[in-house]
Short mmCIF file of C-alpha atoms in Angstrom, two decimals:
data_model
loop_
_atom_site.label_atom_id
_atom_site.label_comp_id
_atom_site.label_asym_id
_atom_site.label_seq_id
_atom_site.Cartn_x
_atom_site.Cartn_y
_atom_site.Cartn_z
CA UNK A 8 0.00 0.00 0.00
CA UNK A 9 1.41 3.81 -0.87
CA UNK A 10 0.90 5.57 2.35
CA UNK A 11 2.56 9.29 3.43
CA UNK A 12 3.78 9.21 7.04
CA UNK A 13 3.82 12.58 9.22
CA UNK A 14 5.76 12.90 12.29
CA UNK A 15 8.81 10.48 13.11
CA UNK A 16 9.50 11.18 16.85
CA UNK A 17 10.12 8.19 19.52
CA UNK A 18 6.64 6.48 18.35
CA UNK A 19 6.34 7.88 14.85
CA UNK A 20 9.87 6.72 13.39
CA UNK A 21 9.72 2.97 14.81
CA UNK A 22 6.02 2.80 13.51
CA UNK A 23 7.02 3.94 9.57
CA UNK A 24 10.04 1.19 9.98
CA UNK A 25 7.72 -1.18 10.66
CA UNK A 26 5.48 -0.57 7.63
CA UNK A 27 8.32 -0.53 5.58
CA UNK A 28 9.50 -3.99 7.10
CA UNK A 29 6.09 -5.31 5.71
CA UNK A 30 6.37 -4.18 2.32
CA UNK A 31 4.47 -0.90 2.22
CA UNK A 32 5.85 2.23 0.15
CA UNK A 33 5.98 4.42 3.05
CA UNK A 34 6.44 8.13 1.86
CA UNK A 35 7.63 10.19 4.99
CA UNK A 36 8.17 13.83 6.15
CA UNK A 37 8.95 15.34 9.67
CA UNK A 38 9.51 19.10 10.02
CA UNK A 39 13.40 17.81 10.74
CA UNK A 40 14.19 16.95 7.95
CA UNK A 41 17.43 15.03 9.26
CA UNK A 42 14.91 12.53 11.15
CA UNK A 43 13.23 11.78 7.82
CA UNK A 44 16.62 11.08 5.78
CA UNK A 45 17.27 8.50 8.79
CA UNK A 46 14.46 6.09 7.44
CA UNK A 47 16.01 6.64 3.50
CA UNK A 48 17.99 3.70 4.12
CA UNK A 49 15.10 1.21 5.25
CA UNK A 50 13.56 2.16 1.94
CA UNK A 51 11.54 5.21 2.50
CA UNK A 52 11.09 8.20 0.33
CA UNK A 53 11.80 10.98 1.77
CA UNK A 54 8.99 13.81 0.89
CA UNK A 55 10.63 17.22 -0.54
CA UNK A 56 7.85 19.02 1.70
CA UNK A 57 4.79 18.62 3.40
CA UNK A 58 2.28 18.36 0.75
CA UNK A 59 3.85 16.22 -1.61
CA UNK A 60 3.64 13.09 1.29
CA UNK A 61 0.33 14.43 1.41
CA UNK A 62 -0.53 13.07 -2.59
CA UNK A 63 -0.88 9.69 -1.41
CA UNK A 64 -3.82 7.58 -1.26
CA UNK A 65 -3.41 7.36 2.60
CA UNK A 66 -1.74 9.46 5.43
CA UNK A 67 -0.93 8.51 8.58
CA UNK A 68 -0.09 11.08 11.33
CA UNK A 69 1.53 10.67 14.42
CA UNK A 70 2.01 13.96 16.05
CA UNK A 71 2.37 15.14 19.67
CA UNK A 72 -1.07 17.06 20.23
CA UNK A 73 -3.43 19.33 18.86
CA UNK A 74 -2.11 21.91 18.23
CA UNK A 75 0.57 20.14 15.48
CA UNK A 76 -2.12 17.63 14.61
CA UNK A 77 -3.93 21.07 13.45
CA UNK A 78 -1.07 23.06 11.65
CA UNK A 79 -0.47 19.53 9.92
CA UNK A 80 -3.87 18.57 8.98
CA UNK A 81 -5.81 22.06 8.43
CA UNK A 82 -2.57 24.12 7.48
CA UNK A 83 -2.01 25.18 3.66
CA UNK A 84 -0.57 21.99 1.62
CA UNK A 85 -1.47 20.21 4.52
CA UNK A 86 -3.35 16.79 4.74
CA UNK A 87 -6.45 18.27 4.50
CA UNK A 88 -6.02 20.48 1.58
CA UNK A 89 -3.36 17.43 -0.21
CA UNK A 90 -5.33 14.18 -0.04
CA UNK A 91 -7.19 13.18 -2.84
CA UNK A 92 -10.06 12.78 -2.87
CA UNK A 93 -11.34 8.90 -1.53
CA UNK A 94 -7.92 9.30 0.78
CA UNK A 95 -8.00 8.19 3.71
CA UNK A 96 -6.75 10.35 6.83
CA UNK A 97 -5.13 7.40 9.68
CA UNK A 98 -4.45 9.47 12.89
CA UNK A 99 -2.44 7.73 15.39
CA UNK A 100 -2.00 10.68 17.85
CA UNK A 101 -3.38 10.92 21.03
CA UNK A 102 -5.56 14.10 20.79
CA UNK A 103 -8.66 15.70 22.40
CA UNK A 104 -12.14 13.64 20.83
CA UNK A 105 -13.24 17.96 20.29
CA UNK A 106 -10.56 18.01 17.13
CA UNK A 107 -11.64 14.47 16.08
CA UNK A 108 -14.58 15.37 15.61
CA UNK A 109 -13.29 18.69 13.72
CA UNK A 110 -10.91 16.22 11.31
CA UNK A 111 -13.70 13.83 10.92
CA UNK A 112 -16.35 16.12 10.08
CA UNK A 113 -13.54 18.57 7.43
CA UNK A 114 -12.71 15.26 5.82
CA UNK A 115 -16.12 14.17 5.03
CA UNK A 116 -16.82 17.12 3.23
CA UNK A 117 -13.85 16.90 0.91
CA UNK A 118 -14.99 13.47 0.47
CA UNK A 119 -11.73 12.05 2.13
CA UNK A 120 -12.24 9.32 5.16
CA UNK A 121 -11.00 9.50 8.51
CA UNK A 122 -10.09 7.30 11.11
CA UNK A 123 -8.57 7.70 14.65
CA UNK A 124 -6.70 5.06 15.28
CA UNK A 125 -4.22 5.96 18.85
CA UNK A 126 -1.95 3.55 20.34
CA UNK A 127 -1.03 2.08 23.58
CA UNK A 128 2.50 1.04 23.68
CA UNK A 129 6.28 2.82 25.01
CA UNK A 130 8.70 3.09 21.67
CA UNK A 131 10.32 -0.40 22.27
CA UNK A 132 6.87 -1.52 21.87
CA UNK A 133 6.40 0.03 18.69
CA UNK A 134 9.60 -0.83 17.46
CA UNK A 135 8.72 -4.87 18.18
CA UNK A 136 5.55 -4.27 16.28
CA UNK A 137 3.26 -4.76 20.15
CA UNK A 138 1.74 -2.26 20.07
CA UNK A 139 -2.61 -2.21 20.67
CA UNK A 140 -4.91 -0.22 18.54
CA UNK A 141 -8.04 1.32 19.19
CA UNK A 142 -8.92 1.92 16.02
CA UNK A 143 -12.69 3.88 14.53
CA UNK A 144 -14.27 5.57 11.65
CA UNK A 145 -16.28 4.78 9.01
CA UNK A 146 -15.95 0.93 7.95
CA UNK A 147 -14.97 1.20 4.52
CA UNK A 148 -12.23 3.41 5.43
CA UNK A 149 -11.27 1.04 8.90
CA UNK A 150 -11.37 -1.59 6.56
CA UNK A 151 -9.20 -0.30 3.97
CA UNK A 152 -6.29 0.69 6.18
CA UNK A 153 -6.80 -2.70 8.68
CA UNK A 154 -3.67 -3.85 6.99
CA UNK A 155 -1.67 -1.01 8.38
CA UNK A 156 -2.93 -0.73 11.87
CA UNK A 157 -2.76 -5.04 12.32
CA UNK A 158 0.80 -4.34 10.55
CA UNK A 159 2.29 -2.09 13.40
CA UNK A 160 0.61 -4.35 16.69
CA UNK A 161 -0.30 -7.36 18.21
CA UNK A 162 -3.87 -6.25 18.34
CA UNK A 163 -6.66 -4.02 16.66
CA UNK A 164 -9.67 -3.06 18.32
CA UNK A 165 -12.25 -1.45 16.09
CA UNK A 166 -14.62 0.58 18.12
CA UNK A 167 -17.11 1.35 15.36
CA UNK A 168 -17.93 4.56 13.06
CA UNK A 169 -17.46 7.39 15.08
CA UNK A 170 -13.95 8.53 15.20
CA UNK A 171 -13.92 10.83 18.66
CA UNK A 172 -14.55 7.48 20.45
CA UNK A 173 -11.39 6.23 20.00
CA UNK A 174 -9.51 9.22 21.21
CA UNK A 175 -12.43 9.38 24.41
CA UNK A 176 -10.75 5.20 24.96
CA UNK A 177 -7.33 6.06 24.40
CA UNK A 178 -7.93 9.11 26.86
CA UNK A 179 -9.09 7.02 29.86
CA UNK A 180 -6.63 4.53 29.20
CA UNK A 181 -3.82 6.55 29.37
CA UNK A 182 -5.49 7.78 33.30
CA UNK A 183 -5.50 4.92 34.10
CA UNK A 184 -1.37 4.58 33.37
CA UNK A 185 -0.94 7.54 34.88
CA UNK A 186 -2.49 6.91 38.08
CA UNK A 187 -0.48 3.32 38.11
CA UNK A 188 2.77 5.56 37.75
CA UNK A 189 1.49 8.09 40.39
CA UNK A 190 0.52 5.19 42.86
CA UNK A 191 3.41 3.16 42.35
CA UNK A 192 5.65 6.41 42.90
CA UNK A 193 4.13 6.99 46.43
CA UNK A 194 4.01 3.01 47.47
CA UNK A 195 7.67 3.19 46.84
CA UNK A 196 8.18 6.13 48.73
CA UNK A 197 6.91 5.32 51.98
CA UNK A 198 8.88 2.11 51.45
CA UNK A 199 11.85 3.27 51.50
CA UNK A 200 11.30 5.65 54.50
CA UNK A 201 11.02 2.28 56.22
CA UNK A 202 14.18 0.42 54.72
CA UNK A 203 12.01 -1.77 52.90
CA UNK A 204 13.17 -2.61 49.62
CA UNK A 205 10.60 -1.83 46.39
CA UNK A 206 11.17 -4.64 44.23
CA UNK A 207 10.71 -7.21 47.49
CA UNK A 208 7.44 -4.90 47.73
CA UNK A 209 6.71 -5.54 44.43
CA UNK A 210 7.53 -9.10 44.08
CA UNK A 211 5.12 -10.09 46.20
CA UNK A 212 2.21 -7.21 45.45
CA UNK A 213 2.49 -8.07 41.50
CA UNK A 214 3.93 -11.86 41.73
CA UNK A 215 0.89 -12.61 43.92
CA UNK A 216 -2.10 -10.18 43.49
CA UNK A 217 -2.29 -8.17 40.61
CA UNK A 218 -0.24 -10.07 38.28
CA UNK A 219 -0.14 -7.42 35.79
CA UNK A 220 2.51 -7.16 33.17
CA UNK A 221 1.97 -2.91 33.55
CA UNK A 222 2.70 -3.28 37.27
CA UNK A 223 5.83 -5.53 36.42
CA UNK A 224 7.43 -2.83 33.86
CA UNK A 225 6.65 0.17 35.25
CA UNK A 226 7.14 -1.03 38.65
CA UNK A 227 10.58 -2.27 37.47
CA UNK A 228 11.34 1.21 36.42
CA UNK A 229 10.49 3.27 39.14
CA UNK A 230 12.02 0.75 41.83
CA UNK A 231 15.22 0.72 39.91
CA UNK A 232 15.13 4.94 39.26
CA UNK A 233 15.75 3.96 35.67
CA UNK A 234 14.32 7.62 34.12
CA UNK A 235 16.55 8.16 31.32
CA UNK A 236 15.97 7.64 28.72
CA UNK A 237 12.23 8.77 29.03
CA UNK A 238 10.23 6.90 27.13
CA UNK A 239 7.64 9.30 27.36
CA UNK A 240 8.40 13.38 27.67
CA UNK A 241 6.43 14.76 30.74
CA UNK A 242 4.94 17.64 28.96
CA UNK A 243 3.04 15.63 26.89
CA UNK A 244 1.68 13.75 30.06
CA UNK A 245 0.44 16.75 31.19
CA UNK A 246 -1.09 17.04 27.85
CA UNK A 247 -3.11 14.30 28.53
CA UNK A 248 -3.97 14.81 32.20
CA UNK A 249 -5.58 17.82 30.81
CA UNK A 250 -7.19 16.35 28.04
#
């Protein structure tokens, strides 16, 4: 499939290598243009400028909020005004469901599909191809880009037609992470106040109750202080706290 990818940061860039991997023709841009040229040598083309990765038949964006998910989508030459018409619009970003609704509604009238598709995964995740999609839209459009979203994870979830429903699921999911973190961080805390190791704590907390594999990594992480590198920049938790 000829597909235009938008935005190759930690998720973005291990996502296009993946459809690439699979056999797509994976036409990329990022507005550094240095991270773009990095993915030349796994075969993709590397887009001149913004609207000309726009030209094919489907885009996928993975951007870092709204307000670049808007300057891409809705700007001049941007996906908006570049897809053709019967394109299909694949946004992987986690964004409010307010400017789903906005894409989803803009594309329609240009005759263009949309589908929000967001992810749960870290970057290793997405570079292993693990990653879980939540994916809705209109079905004819879901079902023409199922090979990309079953291409980049382990599972697809297809929540039905309406595209701000996806974002809403991806939204409480990603509380729910954050409160594990938050949780976690003040367990541990108290913990060590007391000499008491966190990964004994854990051990038997995760090992015997929960038994989740969330608890085990992140719990791993924040017993061990192992912050850098982030997997995921704090600003853009924020970004979702507020969302």
């Amino acid at each position: 499939m000829n597909v235009g990818f938008l935005g190759l940061g930690a998720m973005g860039a291990p996502i296009a290598r993946t459809l690439l991997v699979k056999g797509h023709a994976v036409t990329v841009y990022n507005r550094t243009h240095s991270r773009a040229e990095a993915l030349a040598a796994d075969g993709a083309r590397v887009a001149a400028g913004l609207a000309e990765a726009c030209r094919e038949p489907v885009v996928v964006t993975m951007l870092a909020d709204d307000a670049a998910v808007e300057a891409v989508v809705l700007g001049d030459g941007g996906v908006l005004a570049s897809l053709p018409r019967g394109g299909v619009h694949v946004s992987l970003s986690t964004v409010s469901p307010a400017l789903s609704r906005r894409l989803a509604d803009a594309h329609a009238a240009r005759g263009q599909g949309f589908v929000a598709a967001p992810v749960f995964g870290r970057p290793e995740a997405a570079a292993a191809q693990r990653l879980v999609v939540v994916a809705a839209g209109p079905a004819a459009s879901v079902e023409r880009v199922r090979p990309l979203l079953e291409a980049i994870g382990r599972k697809l979830y297809v929540l039905g037609e309406d595209p701000p429903a996806a974002n809403v699921f991806k939204l409480a999911g990603n509380f729910l992470f954050i409160a594990l973190i938050e949780t976690l961080g003040e367990a541990f805390a108290v913990l060590r106040r007391w000499d008491i190791p966190p990964e004994q704590f854990l051990d038997v907390v995760n090992g015997q109750i929960f038994q989740s594999p969330i608890y085990e990594s992140y719990g791993r992480i924040i017993a061990q202080e192992r912050y850098e590198p982030a997997g995921f920049k704090l600003r853009l938790g924020l970004k979702d706290v507020r969302l």
